CSV table of C-alpha atoms in Angstrom, one decimal:
chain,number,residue,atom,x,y,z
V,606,UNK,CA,146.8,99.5,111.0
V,607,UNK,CA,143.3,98.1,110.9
V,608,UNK,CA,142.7,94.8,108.0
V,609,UNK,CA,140.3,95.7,105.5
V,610,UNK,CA,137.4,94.3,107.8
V,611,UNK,CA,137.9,97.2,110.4
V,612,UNK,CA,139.2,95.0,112.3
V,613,UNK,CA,142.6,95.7,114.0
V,614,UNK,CA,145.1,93.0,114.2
V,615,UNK,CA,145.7,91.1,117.6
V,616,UNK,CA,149.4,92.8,118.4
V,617,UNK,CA,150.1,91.0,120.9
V,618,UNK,CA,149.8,87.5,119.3
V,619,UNK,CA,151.9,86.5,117.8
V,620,UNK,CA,149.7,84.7,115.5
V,621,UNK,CA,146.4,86.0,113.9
V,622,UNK,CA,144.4,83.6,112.6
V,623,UNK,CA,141.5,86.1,111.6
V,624,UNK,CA,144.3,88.4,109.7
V,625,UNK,CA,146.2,85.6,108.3
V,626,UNK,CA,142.8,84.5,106.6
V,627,UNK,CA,141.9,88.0,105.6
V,628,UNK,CA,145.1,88.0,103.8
V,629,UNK,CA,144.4,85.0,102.1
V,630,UNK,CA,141.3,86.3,100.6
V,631,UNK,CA,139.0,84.6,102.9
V,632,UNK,CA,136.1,86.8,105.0
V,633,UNK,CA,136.4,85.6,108.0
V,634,UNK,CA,134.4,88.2,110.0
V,635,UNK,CA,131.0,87.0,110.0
V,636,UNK,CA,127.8,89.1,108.3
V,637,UNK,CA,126.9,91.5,111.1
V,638,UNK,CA,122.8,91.6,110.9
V,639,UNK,CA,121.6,95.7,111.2
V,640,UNK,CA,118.4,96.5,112.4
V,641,UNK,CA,117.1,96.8,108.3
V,642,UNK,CA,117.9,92.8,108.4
V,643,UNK,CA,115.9,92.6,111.1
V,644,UNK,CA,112.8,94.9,109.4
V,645,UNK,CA,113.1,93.8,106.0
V,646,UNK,CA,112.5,89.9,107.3
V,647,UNK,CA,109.4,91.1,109.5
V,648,UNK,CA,108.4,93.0,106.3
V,649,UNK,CA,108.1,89.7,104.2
V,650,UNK,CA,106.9,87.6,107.1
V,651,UNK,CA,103.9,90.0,107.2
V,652,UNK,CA,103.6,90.3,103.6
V,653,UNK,CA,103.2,86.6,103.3
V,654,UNK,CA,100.7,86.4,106.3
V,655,UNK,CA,98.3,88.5,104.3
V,656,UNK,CA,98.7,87.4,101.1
V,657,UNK,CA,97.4,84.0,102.9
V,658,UNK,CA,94.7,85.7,104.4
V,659,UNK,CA,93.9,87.3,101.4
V,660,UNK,CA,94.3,83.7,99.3
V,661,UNK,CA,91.8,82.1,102.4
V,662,UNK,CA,89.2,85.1,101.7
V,663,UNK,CA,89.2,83.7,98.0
V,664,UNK,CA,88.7,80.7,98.6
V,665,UNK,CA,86.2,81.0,101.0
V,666,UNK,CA,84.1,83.0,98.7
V,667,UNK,CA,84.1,79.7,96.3
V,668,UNK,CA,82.2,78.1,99.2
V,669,UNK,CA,79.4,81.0,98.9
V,670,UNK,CA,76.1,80.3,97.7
V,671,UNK,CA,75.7,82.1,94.3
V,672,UNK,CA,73.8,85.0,94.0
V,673,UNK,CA,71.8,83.9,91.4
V,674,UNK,CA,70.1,81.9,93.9
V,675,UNK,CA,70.3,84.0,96.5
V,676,UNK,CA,68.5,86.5,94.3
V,677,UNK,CA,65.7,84.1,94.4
V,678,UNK,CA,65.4,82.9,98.4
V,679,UNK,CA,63.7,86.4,99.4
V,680,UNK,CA,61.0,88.4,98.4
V,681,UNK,CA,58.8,91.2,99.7
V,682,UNK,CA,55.2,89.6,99.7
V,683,UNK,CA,51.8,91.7,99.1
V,684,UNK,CA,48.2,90.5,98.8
V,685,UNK,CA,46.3,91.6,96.4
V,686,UNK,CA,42.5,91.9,95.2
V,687,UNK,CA,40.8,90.1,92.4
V,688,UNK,CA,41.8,92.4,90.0
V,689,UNK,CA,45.6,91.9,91.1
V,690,UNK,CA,46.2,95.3,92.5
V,691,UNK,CA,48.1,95.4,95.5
V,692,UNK,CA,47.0,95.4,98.9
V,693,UNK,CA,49.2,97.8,100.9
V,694,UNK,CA,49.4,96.7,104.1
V,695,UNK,CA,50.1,98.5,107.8
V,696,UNK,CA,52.4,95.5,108.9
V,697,UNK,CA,55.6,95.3,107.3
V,698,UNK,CA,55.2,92.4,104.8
V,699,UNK,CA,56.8,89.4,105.3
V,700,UNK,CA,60.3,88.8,103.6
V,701,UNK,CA,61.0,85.4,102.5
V,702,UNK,CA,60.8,82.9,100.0
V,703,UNK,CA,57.7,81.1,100.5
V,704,UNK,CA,54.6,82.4,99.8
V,705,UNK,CA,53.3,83.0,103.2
V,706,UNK,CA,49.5,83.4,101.9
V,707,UNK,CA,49.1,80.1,101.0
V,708,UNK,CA,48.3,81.3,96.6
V,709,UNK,CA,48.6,78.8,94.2
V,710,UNK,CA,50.9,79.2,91.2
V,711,UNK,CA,48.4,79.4,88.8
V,712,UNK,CA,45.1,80.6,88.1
V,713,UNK,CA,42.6,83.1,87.1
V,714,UNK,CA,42.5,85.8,89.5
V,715,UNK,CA,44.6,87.7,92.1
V,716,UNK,CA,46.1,86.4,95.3
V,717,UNK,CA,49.3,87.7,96.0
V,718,UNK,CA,52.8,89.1,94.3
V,719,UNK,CA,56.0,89.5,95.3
V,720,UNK,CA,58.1,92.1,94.8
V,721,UNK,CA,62.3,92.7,95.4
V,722,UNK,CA,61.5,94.8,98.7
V,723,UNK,CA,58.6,97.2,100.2
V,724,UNK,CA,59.0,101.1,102.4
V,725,UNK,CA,57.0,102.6,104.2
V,726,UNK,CA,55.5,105.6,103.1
V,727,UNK,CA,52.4,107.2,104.4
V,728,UNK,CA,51.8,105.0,106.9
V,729,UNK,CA,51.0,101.9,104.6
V,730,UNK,CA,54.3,99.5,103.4
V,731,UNK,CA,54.6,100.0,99.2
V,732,UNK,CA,56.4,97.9,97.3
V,733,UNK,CA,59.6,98.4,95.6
V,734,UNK,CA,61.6,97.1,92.8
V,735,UNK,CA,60.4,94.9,90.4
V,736,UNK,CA,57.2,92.2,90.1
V,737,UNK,CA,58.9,88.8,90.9
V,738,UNK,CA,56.1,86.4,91.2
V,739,UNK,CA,52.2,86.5,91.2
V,740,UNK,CA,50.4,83.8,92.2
V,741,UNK,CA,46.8,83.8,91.2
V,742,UNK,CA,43.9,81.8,92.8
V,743,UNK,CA,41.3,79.8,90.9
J,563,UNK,CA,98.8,90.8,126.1
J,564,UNK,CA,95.7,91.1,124.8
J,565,UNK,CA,96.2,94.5,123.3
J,566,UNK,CA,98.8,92.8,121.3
J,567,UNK,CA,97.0,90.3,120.1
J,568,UNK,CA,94.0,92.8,119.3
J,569,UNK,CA,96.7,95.3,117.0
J,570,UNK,CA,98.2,92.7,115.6
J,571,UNK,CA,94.9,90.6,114.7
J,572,UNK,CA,92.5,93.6,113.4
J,573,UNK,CA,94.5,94.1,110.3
J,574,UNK,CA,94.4,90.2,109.5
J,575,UNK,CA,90.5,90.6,110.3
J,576,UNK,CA,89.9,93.5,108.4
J,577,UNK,CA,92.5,92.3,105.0
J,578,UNK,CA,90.2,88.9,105.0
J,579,UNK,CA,86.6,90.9,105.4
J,580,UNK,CA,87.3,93.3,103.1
J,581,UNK,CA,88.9,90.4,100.6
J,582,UNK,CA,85.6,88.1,100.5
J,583,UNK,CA,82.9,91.0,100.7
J,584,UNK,CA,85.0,92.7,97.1
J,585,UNK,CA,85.6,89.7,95.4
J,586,UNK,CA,81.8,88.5,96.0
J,587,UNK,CA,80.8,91.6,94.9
J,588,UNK,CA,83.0,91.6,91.7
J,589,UNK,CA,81.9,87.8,91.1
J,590,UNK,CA,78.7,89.3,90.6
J,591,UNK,CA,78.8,92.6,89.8
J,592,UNK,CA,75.4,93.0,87.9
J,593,UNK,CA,73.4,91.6,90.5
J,594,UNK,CA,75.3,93.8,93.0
J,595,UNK,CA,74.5,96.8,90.5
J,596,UNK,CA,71.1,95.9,90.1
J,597,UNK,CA,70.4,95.5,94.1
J,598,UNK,CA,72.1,99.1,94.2
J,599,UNK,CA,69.0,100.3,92.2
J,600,UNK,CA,66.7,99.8,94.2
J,601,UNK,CA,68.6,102.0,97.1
J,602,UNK,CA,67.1,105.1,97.5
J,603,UNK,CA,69.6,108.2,97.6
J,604,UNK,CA,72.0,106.3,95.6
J,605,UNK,CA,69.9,104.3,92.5
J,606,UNK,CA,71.3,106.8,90.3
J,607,UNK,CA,74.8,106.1,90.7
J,608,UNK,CA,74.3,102.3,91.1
J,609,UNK,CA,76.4,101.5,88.3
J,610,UNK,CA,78.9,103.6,89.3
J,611,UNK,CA,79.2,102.3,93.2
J,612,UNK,CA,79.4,98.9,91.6
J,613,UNK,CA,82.7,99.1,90.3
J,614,UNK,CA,84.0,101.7,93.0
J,615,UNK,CA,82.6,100.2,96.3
J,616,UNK,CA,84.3,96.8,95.8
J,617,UNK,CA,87.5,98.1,94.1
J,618,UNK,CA,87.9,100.5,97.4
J,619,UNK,CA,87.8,97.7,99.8
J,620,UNK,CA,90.1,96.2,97.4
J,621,UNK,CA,92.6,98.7,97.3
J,622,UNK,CA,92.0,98.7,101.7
J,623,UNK,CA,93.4,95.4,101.8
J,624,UNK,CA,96.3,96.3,100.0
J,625,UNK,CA,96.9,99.4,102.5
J,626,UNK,CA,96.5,96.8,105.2
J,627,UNK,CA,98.6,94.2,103.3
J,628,UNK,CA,102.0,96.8,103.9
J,629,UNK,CA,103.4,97.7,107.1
J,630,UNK,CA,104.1,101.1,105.9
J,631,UNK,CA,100.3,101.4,105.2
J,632,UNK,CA,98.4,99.7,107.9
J,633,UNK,CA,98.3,102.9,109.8
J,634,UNK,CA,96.2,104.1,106.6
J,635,UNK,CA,94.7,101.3,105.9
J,636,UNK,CA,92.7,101.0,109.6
J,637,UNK,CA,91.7,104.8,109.2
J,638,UNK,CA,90.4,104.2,105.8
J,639,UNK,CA,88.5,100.7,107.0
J,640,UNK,CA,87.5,102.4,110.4
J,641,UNK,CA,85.5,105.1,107.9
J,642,UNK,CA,84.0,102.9,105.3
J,643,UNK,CA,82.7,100.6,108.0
J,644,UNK,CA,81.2,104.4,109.6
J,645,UNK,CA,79.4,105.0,106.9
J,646,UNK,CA,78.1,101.7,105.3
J,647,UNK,CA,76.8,101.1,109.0
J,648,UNK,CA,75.2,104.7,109.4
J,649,UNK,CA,73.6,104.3,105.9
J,650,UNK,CA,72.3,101.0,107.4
J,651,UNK,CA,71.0,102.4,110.3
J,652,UNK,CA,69.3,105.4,108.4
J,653,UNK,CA,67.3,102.7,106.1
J,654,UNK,CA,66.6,100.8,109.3
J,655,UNK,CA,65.0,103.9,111.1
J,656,UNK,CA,63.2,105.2,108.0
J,657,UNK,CA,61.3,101.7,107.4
J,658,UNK,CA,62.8,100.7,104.3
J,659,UNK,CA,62.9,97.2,103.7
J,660,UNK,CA,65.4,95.9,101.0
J,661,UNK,CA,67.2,92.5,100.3
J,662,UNK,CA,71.0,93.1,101.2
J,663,UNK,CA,73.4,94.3,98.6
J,664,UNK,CA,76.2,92.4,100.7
J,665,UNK,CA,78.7,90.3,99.7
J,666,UNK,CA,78.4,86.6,100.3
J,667,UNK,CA,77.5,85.2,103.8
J,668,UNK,CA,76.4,88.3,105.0
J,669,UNK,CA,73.5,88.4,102.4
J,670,UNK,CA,72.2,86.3,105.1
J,671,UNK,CA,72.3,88.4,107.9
J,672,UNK,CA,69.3,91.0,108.8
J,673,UNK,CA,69.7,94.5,108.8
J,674,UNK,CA,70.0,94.5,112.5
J,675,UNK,CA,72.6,91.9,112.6
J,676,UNK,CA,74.6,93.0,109.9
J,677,UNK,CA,74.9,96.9,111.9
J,678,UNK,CA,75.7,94.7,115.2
J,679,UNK,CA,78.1,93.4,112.7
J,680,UNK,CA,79.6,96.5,111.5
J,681,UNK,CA,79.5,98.1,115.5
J,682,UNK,CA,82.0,95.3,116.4
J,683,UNK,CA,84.3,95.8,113.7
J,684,UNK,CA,84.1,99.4,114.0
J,685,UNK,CA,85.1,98.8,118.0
J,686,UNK,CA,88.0,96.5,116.7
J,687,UNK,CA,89.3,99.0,114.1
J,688,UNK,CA,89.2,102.3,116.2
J,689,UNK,CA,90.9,100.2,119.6
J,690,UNK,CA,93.6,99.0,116.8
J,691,UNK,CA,94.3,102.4,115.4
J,692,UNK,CA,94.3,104.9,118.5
J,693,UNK,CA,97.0,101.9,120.4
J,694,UNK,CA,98.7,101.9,116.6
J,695,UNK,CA,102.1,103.2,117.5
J,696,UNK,CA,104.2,102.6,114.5
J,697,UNK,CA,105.2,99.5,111.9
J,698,UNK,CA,108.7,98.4,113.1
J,699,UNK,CA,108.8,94.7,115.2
J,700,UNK,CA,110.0,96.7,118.3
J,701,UNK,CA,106.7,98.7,118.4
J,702,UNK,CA,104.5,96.3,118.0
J,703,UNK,CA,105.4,92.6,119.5
């Protein structure tokens, strides 16, 4: 007659240690790991890994120039006449943060602007977005 | 061995991408709504595409976060990365010169880098998918 473990009793000892401690109360059989032991633990180990990776992502981005300022680094730049219309050029305009024409930031008639970004269109590069900066020449 | 390492990687490389590009995004949505604007094709739904664009790669990395999901996860990643890069490509080809929309670092890149960019992460992501056999530890290491 099996113990209530499953497990049947050594007949032809005389003495069972593992039955005379199942009697007692005690579990002697030890916890048997399944193959859903074995998945639920790679489950959480994997789990963990991305919740790190997801954590490092975060905290990387704290390290990331704002964009406030990075809204300000580039610009699409156009000359433009005396009046302060634009020039639409044939090369695509430079895209940066300096004024690449050499126009003061102040004075009384047109140099260049710059705008968020230029297309082409026709032939001729356009600009696009909104006016960020005209610089006028004395 | 290195297929291993490459399927078991990806989702790792993918879960952190798509982590830092979102939460830049969502740190500052109304720039990343306002540079959406100026997007042709898509300027009307700007506001829109603000909120869903990052929340999708969002809800990516938690496909990728589960074992159960990863499978859906890559596909998902393998087809946003397809058609961010082929809408970068198009405003490439048609001339179109606009400050990047992009989350974080890769505000920095140029157009061209940021598709050369995308093109190895989209090599990464389909290799990992089509050698994806299943989710259990006997599958995979």
């Amino acid at each position: 007659m099996p113990l209530a473990s499953g497990r049947v009793p050594d007949r032809k000892r005389s003495f069972d240690p593992y039955a005379l401690l199942q009697l007692s109360g005690v579990n002697a059989c030890p916890r048997k790991k399944t193959g859903i032991y074995h998945f639920k633990k790679f489950t959480m180990k994997k789990l963990h890994l991305g919740l790190l990776v997801v954590l490092l992502a975060a905290g990387t981005m704290a390290f990331t120039k704002p964009a406030a300022q990075a809204k300000e680094t580039s610009f699409a730049w156009f000359q433009t006449d005396g009046a302060g219309n634009v020039i639409e050029p044939t090369d695509e305009p430079p895209f940066q943060a300096e004024d690449p024409n050499g126009c003061p930031n102040s004075g009384l008639t047109g140099c260049s602007k710059a705008f968020d970004g230029s297309e082409l269109s026709g032939g001729v590069y356009s600009p696009t977005g909104a006016l960020e900066i005209t610089h006028k020449k004395p | 061995m290195l297929r291993k390492i490459i399927i078991i990687a990806v989702p790792y490389l993918l879960m952190f991408l798509f982590a830092y590009t979102s939460l830049s995004k969502l740190g500052d949505r109304s720039f990343f709504s306002s540079q959406l604007g100026l997007y042709p094709y898509i300027k009307h739904i700007h506001v829109f595409l603000s909120w869903a664009l990052p929340l999708t790669e969002l809800g990516v990395v938690c496909l990728l976060l589960f074992p159960a999901t990863v499978r859906i996860g890559l596909y998902v990643s393998l087809f946003l990365l397809l058609v961010f890069t082929a809408y970068l490509g198009a405003m490439v080809l048609a001339g179109v010169h606009l400050p990047c929309s992009c989350g974080g670092v890769m505000r920095k890149m140029s157009w061209r880098q940021h598709i050369l960019f995308n093109g190895f992460f989209i090599v990464l992501t389909g290799y990992a998918f089509s050698q994806w056999e299943g989710t259990g530890p006997e599958k995979i290491l």
